[in-house]
PDB file of C-alpha atoms in Angstrom:
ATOM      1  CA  UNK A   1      95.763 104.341  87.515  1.00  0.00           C
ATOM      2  CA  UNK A   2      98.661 104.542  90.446  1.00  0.00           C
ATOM      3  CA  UNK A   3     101.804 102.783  88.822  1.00  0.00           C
ATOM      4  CA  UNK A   4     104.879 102.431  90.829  1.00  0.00           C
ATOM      5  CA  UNK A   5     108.275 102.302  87.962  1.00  0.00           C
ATOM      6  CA  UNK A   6     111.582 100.957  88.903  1.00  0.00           C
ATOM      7  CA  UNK A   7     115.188 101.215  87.758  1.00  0.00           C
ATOM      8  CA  UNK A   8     118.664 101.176  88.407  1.00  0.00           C
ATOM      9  CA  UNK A   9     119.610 103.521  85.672  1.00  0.00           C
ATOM     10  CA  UNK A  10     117.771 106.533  84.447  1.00  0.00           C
ATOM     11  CA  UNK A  11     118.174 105.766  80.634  1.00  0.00           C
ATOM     12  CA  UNK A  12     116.830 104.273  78.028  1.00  0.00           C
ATOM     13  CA  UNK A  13     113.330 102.131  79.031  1.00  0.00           C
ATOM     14  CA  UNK A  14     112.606 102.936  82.283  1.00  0.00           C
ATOM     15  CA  UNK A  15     113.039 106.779  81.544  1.00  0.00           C
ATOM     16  CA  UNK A  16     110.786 106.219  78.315  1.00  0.00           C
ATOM     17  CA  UNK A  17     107.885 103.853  80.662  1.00  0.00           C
ATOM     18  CA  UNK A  18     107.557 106.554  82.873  1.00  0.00           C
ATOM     19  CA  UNK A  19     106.960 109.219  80.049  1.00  0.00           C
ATOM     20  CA  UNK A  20     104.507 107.376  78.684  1.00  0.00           C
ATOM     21  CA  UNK A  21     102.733 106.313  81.437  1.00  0.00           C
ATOM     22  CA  UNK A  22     102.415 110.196  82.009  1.00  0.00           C
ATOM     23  CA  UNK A  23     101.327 110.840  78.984  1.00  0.00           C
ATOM     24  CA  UNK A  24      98.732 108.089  78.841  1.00  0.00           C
ATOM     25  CA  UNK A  25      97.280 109.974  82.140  1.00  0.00           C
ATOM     26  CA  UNK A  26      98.671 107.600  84.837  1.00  0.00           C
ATOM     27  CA  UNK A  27     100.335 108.434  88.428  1.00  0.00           C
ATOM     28  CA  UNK A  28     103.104 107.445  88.259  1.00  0.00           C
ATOM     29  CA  UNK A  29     105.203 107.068  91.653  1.00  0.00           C
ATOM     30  CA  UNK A  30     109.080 106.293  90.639  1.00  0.00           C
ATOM     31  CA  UNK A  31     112.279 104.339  92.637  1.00  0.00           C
ATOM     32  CA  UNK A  32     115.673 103.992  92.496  1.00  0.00           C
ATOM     33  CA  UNK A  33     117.572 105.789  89.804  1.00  0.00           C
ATOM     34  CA  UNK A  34     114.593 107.272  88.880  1.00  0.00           C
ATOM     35  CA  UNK A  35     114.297 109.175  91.758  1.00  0.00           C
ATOM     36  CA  UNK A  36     117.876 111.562  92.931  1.00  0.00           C
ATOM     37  CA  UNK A  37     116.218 111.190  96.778  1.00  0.00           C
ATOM     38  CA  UNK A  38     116.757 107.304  96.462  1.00  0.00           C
ATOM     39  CA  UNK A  39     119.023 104.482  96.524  1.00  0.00           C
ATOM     40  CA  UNK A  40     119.818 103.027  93.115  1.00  0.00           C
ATOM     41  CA  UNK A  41     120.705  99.468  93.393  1.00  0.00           C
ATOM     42  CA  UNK A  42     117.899  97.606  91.429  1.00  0.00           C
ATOM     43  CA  UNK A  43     116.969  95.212  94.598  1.00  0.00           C
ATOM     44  CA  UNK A  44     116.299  98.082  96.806  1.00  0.00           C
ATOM     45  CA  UNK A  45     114.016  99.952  94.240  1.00  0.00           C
ATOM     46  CA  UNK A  46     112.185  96.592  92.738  1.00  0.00           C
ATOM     47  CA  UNK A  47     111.186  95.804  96.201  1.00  0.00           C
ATOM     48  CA  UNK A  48     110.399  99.283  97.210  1.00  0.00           C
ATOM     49  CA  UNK A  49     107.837  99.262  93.722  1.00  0.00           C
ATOM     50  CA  UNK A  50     106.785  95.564  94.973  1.00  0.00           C
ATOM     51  CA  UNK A  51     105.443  97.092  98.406  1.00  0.00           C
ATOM     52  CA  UNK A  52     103.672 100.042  97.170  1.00  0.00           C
ATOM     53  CA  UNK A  53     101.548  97.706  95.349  1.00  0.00           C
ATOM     54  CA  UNK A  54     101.493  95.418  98.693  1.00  0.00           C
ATOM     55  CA  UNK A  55     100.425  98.623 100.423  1.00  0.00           C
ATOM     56  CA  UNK A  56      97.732  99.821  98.097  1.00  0.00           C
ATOM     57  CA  UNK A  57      99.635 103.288  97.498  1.00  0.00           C
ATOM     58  CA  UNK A  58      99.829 101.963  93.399  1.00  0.00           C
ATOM     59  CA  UNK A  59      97.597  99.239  91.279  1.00  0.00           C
ATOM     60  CA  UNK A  60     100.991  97.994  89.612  1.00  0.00           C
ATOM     61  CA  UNK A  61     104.296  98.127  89.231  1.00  0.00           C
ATOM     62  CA  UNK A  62     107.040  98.073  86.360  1.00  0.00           C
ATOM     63  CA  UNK A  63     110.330  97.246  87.357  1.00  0.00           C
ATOM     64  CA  UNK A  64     113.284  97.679  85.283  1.00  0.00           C
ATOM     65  CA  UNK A  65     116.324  96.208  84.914  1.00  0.00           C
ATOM     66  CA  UNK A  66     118.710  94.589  82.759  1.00  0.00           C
ATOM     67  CA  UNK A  67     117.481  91.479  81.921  1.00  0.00           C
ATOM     68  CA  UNK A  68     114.258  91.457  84.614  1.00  0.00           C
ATOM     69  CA  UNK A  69     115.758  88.612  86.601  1.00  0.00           C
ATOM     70  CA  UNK A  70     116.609  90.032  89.511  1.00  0.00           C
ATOM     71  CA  UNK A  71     114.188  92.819  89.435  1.00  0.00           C
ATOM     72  CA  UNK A  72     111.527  89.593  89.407  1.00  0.00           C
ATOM     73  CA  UNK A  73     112.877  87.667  92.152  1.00  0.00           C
ATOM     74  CA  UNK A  74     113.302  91.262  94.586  1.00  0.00           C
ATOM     75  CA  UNK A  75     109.629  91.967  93.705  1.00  0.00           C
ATOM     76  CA  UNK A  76     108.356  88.381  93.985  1.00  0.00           C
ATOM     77  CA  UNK A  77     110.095  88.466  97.663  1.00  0.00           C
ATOM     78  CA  UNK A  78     107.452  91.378  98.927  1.00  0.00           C
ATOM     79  CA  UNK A  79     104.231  89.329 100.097  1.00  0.00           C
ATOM     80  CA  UNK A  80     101.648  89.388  98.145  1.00  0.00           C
ATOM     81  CA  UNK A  81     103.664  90.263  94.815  1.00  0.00           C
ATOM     82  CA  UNK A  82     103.864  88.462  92.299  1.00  0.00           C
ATOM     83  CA  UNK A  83     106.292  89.304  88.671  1.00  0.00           C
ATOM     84  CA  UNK A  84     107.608  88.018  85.511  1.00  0.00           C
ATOM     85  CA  UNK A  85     110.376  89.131  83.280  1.00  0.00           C
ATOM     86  CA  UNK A  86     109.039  90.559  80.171  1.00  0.00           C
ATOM     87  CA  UNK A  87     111.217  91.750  77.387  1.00  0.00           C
ATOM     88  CA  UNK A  88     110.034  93.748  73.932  1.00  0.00           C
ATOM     89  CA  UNK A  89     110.136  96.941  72.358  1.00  0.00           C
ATOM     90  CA  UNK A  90     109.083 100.660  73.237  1.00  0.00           C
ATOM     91  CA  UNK A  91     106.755 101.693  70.645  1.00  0.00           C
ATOM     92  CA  UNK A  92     105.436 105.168  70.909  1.00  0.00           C
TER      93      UNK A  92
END
């Protein structure tokens, strides 16, 4: 599966999300922090995750942020999106 991952910080979940995904066999396509080329303000990469899943270049997104807040509302703005804040642990 094409999964688009988005963060404003390369650390800790995000950085762990996309390793997995990897590992699990996905495609992963990352924004923001995750990627040196990009901006990394989390509004800018949620939305750019939001529109690759508007645009059929990934099935889904993940988009990572502090709380998931904001990183719901800048996904939820992209037409046709539609996310939730979701908190729990990484388990490998």
């Amino acid at each position: 599966m094409r999964i688009s991952v988005a963060a404003d910080e390369d650390t800790g979940v995000a950085t762990a999300v996309v390793e997995e995904l990897r590992t699990r066999g996905h495609e992963v396509t990352v924004h923001g922090a995750l990627d040196p080329d990009e901006r990394d303000d989390w509004a800018w990469a949620c939305e750019a995750a939001a529109r690759d899943v508007a645009h059929g270049r990934t099935e889904q997104a993940i988009v990572c942020c502090w709380t998931g807040t904001g990183a719901s509302i800048a996904a939820n703005k992209v037409a046709g999106g539609a996310g939730g804040a979701v908190r729990g642990r990484v388990y490998r």
